[in-house]
CSV table of C-alpha atoms in Angstrom, one decimal:
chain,number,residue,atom,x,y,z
A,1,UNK,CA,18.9,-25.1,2.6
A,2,UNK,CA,17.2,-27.7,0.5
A,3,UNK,CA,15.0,-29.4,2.9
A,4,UNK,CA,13.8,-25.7,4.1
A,5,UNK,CA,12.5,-24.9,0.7
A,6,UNK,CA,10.8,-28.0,0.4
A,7,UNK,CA,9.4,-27.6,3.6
A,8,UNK,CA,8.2,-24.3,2.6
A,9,UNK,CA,6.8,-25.4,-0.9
A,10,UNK,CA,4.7,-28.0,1.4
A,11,UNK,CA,3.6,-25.5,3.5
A,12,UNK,CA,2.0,-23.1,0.7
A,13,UNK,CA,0.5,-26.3,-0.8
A,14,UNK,CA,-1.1,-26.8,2.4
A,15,UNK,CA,-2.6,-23.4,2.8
A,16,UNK,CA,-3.4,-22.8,-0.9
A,17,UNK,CA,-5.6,-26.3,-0.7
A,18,UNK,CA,-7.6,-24.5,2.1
A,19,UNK,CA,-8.3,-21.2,1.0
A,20,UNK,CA,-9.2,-22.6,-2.5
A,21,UNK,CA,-12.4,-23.9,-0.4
A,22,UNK,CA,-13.5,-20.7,1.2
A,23,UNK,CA,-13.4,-19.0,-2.0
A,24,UNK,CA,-16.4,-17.3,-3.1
A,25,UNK,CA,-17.3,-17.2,-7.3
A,26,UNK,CA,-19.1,-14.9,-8.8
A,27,UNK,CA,-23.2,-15.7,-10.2
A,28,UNK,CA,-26.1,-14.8,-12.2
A,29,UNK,CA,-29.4,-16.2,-12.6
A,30,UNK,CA,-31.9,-14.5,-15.6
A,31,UNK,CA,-35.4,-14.4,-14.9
A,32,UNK,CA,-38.0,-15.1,-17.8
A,33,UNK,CA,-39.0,-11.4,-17.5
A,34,UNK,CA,-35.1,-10.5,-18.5
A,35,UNK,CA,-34.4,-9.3,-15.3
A,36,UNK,CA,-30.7,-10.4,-14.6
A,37,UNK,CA,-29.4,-11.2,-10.7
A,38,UNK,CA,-26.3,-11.9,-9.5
A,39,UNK,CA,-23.4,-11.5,-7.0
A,40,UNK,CA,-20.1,-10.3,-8.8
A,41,UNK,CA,-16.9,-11.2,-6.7
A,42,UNK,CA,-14.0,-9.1,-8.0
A,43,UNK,CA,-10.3,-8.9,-6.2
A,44,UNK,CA,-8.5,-6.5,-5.4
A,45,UNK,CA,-6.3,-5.1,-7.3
A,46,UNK,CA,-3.7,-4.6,-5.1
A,47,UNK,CA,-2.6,-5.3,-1.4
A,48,UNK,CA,0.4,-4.8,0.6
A,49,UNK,CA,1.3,-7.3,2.9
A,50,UNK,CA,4.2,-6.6,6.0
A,51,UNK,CA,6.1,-9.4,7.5
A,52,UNK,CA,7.7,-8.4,11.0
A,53,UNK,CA,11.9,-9.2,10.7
A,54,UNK,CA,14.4,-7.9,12.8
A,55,UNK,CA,15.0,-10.2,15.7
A,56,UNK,CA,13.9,-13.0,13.8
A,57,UNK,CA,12.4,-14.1,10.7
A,58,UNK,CA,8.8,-15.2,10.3
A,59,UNK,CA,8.8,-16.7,6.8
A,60,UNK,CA,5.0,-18.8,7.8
A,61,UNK,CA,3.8,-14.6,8.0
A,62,UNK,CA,4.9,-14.6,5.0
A,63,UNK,CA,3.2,-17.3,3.7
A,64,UNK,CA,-0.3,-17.1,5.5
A,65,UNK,CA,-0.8,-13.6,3.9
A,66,UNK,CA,0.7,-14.0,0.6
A,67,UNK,CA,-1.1,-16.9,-0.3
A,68,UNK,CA,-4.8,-16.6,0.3
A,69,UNK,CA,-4.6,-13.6,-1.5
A,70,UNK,CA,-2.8,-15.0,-4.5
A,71,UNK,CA,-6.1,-17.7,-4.3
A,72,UNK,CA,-8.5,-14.7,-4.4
A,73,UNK,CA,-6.6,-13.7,-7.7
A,74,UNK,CA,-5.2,-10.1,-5.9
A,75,UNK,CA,-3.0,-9.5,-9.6
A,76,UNK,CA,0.0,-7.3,-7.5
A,77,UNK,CA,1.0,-8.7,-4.1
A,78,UNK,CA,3.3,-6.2,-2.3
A,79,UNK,CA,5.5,-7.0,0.3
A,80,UNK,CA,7.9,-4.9,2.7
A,81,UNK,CA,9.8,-6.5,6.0
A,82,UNK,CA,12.4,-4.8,8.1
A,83,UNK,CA,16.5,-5.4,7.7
A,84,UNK,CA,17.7,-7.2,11.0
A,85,UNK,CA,20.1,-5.6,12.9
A,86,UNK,CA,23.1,-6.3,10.1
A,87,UNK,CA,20.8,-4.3,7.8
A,88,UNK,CA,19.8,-7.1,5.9
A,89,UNK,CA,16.5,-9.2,4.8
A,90,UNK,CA,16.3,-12.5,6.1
A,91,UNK,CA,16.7,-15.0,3.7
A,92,UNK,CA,14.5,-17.1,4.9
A,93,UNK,CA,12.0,-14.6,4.7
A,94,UNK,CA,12.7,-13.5,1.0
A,95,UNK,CA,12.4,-17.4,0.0
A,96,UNK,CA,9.0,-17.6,1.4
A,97,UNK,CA,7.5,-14.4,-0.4
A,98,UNK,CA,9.1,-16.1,-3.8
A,99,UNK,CA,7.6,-19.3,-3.1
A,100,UNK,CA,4.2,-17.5,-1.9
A,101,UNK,CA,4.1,-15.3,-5.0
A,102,UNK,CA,4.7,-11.6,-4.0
A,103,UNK,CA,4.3,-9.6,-6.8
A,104,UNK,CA,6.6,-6.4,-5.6
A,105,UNK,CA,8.4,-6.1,-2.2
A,106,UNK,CA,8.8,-2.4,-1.2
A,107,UNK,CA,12.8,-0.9,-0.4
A,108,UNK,CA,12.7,2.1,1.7
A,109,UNK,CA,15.5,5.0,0.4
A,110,UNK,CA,14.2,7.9,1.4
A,111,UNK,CA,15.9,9.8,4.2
A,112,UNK,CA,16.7,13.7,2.8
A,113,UNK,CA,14.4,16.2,4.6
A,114,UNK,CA,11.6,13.2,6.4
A,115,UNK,CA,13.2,14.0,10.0
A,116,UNK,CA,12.4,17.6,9.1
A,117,UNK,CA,9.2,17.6,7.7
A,118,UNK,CA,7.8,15.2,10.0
A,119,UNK,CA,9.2,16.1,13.2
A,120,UNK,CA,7.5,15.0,16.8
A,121,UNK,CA,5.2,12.8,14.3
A,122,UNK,CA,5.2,8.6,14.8
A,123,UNK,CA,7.3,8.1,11.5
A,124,UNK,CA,9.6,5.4,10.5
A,125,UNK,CA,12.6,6.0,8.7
A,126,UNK,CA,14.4,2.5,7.1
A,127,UNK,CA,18.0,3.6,5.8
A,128,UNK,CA,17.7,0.9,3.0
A,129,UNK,CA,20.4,1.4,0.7
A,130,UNK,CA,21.2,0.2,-3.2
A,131,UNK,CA,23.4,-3.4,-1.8
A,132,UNK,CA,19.7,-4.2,0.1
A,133,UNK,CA,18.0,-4.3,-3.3
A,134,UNK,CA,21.0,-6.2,-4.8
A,135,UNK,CA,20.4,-8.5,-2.0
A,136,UNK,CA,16.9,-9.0,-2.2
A,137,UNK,CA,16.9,-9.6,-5.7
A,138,UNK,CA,19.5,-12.5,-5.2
A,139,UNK,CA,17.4,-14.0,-2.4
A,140,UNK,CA,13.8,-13.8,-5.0
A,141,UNK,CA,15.3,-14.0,-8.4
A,142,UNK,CA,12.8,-12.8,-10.9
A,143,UNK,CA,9.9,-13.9,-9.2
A,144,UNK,CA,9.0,-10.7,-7.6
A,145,UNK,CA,9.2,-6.9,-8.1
A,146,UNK,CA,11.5,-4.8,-6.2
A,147,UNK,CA,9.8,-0.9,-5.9
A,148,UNK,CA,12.4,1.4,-4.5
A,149,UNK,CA,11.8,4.8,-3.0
A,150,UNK,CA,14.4,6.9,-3.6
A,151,UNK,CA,15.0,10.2,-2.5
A,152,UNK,CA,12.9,13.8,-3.4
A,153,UNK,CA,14.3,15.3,-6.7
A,154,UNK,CA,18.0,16.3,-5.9
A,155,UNK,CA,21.6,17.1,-7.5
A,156,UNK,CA,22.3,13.1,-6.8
A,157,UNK,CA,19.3,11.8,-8.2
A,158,UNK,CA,20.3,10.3,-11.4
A,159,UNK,CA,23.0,8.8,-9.6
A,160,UNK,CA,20.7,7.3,-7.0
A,161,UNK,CA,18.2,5.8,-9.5
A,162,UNK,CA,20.8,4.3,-11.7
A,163,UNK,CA,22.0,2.4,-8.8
A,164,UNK,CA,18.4,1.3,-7.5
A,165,UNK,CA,17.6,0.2,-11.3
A,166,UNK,CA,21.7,-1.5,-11.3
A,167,UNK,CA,21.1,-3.8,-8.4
A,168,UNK,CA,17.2,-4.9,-9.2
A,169,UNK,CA,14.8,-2.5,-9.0
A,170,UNK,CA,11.6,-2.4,-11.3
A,171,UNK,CA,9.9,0.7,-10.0
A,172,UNK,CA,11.4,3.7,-8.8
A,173,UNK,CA,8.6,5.5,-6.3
A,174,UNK,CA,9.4,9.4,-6.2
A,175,UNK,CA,8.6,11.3,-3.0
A,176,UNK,CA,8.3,14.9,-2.8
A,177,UNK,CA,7.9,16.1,-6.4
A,178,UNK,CA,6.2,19.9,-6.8
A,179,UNK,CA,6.6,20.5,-10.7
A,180,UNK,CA,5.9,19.0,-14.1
A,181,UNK,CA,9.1,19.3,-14.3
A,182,UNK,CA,10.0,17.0,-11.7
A,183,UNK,CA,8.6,14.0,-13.4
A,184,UNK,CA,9.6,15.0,-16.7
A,185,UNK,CA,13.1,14.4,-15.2
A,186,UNK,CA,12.1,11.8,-13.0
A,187,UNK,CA,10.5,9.7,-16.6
A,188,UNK,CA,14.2,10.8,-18.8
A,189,UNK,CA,16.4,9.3,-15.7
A,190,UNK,CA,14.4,6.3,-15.5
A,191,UNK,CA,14.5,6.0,-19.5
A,192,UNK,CA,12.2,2.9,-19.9
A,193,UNK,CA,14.3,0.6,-17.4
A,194,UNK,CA,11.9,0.9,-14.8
A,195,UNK,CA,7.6,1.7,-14.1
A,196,UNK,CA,7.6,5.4,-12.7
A,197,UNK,CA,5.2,5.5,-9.0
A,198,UNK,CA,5.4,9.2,-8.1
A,199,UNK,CA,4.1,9.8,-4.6
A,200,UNK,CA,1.8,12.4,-4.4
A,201,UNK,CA,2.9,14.4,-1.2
A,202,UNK,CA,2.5,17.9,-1.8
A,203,UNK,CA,0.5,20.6,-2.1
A,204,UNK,CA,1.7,21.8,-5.5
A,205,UNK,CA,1.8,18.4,-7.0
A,206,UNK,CA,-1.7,17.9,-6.6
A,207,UNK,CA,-2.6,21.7,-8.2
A,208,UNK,CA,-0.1,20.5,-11.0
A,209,UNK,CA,-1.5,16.3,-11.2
A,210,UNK,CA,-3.9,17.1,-14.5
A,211,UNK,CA,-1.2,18.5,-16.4
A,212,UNK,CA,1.0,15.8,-14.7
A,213,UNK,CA,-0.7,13.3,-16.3
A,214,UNK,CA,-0.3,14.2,-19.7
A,215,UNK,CA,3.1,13.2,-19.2
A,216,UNK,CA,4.1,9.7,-21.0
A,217,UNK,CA,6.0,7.2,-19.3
A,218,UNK,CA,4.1,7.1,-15.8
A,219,UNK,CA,2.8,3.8,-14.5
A,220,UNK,CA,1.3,4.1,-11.1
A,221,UNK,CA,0.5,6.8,-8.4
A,222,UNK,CA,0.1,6.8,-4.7
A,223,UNK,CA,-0.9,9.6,-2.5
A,224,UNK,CA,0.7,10.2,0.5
A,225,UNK,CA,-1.8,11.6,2.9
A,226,UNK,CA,1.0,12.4,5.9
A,227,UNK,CA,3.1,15.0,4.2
A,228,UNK,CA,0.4,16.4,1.8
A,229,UNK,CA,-1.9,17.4,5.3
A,230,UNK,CA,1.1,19.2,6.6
A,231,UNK,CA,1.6,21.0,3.6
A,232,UNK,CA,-2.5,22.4,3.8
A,233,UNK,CA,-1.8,23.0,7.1
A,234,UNK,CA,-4.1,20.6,8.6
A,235,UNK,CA,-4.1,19.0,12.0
A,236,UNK,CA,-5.4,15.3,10.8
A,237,UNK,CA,-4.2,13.7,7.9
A,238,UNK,CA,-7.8,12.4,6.7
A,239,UNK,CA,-9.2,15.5,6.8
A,240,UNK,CA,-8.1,15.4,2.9
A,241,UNK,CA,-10.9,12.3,2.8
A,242,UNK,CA,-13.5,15.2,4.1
A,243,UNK,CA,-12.6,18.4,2.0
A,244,UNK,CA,-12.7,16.5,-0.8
A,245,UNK,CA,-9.1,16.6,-1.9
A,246,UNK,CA,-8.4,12.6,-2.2
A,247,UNK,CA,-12.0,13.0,-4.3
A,248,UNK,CA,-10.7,15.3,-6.7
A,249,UNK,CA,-7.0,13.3,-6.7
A,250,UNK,CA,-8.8,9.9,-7.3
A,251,UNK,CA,-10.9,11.8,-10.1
A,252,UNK,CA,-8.5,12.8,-12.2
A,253,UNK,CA,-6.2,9.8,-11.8
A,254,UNK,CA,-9.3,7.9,-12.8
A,255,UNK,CA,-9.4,9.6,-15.8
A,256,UNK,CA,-6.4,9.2,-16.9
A,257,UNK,CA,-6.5,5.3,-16.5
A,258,UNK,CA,-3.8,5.5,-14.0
A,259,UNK,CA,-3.8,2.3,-11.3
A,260,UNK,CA,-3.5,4.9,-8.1
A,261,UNK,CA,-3.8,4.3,-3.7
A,262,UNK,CA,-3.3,6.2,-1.1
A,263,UNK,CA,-2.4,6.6,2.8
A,264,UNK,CA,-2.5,3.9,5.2
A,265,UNK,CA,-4.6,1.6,7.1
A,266,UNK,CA,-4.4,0.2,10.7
A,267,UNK,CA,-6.1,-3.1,12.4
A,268,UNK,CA,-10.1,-3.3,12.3
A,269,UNK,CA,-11.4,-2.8,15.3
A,270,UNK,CA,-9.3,0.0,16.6
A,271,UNK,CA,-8.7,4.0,16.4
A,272,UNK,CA,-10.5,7.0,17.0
A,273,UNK,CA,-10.9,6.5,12.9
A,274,UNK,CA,-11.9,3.2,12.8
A,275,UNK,CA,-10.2,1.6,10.1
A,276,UNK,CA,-13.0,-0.2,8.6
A,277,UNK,CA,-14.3,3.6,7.5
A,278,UNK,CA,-11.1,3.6,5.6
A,279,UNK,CA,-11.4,1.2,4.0
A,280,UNK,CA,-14.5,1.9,3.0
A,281,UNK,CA,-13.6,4.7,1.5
A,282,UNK,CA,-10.7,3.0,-0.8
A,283,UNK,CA,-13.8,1.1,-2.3
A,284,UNK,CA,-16.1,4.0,-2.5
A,285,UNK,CA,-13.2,5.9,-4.5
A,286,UNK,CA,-11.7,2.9,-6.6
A,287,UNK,CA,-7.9,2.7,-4.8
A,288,UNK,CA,-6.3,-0.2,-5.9
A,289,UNK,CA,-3.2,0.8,-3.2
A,290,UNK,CA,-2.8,0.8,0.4
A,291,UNK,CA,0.1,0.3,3.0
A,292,UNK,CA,-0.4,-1.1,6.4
A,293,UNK,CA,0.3,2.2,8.4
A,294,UNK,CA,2.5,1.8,11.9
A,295,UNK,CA,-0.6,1.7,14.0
A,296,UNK,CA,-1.1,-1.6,12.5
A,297,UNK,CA,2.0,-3.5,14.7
A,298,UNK,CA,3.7,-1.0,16.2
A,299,UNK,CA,7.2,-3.1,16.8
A,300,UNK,CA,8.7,-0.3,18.3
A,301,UNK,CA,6.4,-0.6,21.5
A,302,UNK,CA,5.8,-4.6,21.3
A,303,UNK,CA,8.7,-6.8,20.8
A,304,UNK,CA,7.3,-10.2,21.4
A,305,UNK,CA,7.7,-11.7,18.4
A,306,UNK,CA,4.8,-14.5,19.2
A,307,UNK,CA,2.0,-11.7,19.5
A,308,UNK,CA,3.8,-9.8,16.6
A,309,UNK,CA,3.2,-12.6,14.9
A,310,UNK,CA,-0.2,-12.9,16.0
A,311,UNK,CA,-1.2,-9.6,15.4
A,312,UNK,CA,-0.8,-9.3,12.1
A,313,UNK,CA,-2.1,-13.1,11.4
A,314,UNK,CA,-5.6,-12.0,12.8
A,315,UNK,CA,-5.3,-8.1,11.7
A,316,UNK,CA,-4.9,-9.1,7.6
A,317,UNK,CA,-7.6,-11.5,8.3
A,318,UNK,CA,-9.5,-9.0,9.2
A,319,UNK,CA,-9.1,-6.6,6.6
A,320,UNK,CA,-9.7,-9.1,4.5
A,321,UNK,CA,-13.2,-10.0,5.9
A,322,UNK,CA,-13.8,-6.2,5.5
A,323,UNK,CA,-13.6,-6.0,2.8
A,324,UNK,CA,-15.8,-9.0,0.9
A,325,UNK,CA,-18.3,-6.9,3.3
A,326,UNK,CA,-17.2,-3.0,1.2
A,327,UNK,CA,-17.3,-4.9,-2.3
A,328,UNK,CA,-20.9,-5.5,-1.5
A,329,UNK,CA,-21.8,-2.4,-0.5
A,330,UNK,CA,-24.6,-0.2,-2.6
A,331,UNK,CA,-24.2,3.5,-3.4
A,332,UNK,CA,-26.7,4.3,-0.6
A,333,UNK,CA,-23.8,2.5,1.7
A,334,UNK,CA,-21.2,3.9,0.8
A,335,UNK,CA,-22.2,7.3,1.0
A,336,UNK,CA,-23.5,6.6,4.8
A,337,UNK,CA,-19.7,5.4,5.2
A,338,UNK,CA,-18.6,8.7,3.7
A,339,UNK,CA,-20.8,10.4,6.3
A,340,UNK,CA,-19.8,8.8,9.4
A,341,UNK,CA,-15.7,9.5,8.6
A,342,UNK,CA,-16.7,12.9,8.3
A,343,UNK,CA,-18.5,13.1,11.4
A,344,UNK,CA,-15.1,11.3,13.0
A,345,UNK,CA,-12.8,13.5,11.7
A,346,UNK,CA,-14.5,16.5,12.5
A,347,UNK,CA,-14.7,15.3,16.1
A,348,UNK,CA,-10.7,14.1,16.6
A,349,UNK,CA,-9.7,17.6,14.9
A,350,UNK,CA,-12.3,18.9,17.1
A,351,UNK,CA,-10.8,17.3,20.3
A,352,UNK,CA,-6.9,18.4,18.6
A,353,UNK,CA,-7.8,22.0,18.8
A,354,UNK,CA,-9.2,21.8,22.4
């Protein structure tokens, strides 16, 4: 539809021309004594951004979150949105993230062994297949990236990433990999055609991550904080921010000049884990990664689409205002941060085991 586009291209005009005004730039004054002060702004370098679908499209969400941080100069802009009911993305959705400047919308393949290893837990699974990427790249053209997870290391897996990388994908996300070995094979099946994000979910993956990285042909790495607390055996998922296991993770991927995230994030304001903390701790230990976790807009419980709508409007505001207050912080800051998660954590595992 023509006049929608136009209509649409008007509308990110419109809120582009606003946010340039609220944004902040970086300054220095020298003194005579050579004492240098300043304020250094400096964007993130990576968001993700979800856009309720389903019932109904919202392509303004779309919009009103994409577009103030493409202003802020965020370099990868990552979007994921449910299928409607005929498992596919609204259109009108997918022309608004183009238009908006998404940098990589997120397809959702995984399904062997999640009901398993996650049983009883608040988990989503998306039964996205290879024709959703196909039609997602049709609806964006080459504006975007497509990242597709596919499914742990299995007899089908070439199969499976040569059919995500057929119909449009640019990075194939691997969950569930134990071995070197893994993502030796995972970086020969991929052969160049694609960036290589292997989620870091597992126990033995993280013992085997320094030789891991040795390994040519990786791009990115996120860890997944849900399945890699259930392999220690923990009751709380960020008890890996207190034992010092994301540390060491974030360390060595650090060192290795790897662009890394991990876990999820819900609204500021709520949770027995407040997610401001969190996302404190994303600055304190350099993430450049994080996905809006369900406790964010849980559409399973609230299906109105106006407060949907609303709640993720406000909530990505939010986080945003959050964090121009983290990328201030001092050292002395963020280790009082570090401090009062642990203090949480220890309390909500505490109240668990009661």
């Amino acid at each position: 539809d023509a006049h929608f586009i136009e209509v649409m291209k008007a509308s990110a005009a419109n809120i582009r021309a606003y946010h340039e005004k609220q944004k902040r730039n970086s300054w220095f004054d020298a003194k005579e004594d050579g004492t240098i002060l300043g304020q250094k702004i400096t964007p993130m370098h990576s968001v993700g951004v979800y856009v309720p679908g389903g019932k109904a499209a919202y392509p303004s969400t779309t919009l009103m979150n994409v577009v103030p941080a493409k202003v802020a100069g965020v370099p990868n802009i990552i979007m994921t949105t449910p299928a409607g009911a005929d498992g596919k993305v609204n259109a009108a959705t997918l022309v608004a993230a183009d238009i908006a400047g998404v940098d990589r919308i997120f397809i959702d393949m995984e399904v062997l062994g999640k009901a398993e290893r996650q049983g009883g837990m608040d988990t989503v699974q998306s039964h996205h297949t290879p024709e959703d990427i196909a039609k997602v790249r049709a609806a964006i053209g080459d504006q975007a990236e497509i990242m597709a997870r596919v499914n742990p290391m299995n007899s089908n897996s070439q199969t499976e990433i040569d059919d995500a990388i057929a119909n449009g994908a640019d990075v194939i996300m691997l969950p569930m990999w134990r071995t070197v070995d893994d993502l030796r094979q995972l970086v020969r099946m991929v052969n160049g055609r694609a960036k290589v994000m292997p989620l870091l979910e597992t126990d033995t993956a993280a013992d085997n991550l320094p030789e891991v990285l040795a390994i040519l042909g990786i791009d990115q790495m996120h860890i997944g904080l849900n399945d890699l607390h259930l392999c220690y055996h923990q009751r709380f998922m960020f008890q890996l921010l207190t034992d010092g296991t994301v540390d060491r993770l974030c360390a060595e991927l650090r060192e290795a000049s790897i662009p890394y995230g991990f876990g999820g994030v819900g609204r500021p304001g709520s949770g027995t884990l407040p997610a401001e903390y969190i996302i404190g701790e994303h600055y304190r230990l350099g993430s450049q990664y994080v996905i809006l976790s369900r406790s964010f807009c849980n559409t399973g419980k609230i299906t109105d689409l106006d407060e949907i709508q609303r709640i993720f409007t406000e909530g990505v505001a939010d986080i945003r205002r959050v964090e121009r207050n983290c990328a201030a912080w001092t050292q002395k800051q963020f280790e009082e941060n570090h401090r009062r998660v642990c203090s949480c954590v220890e309390n909500i595992v505490r109240g668990m085991n009661a």
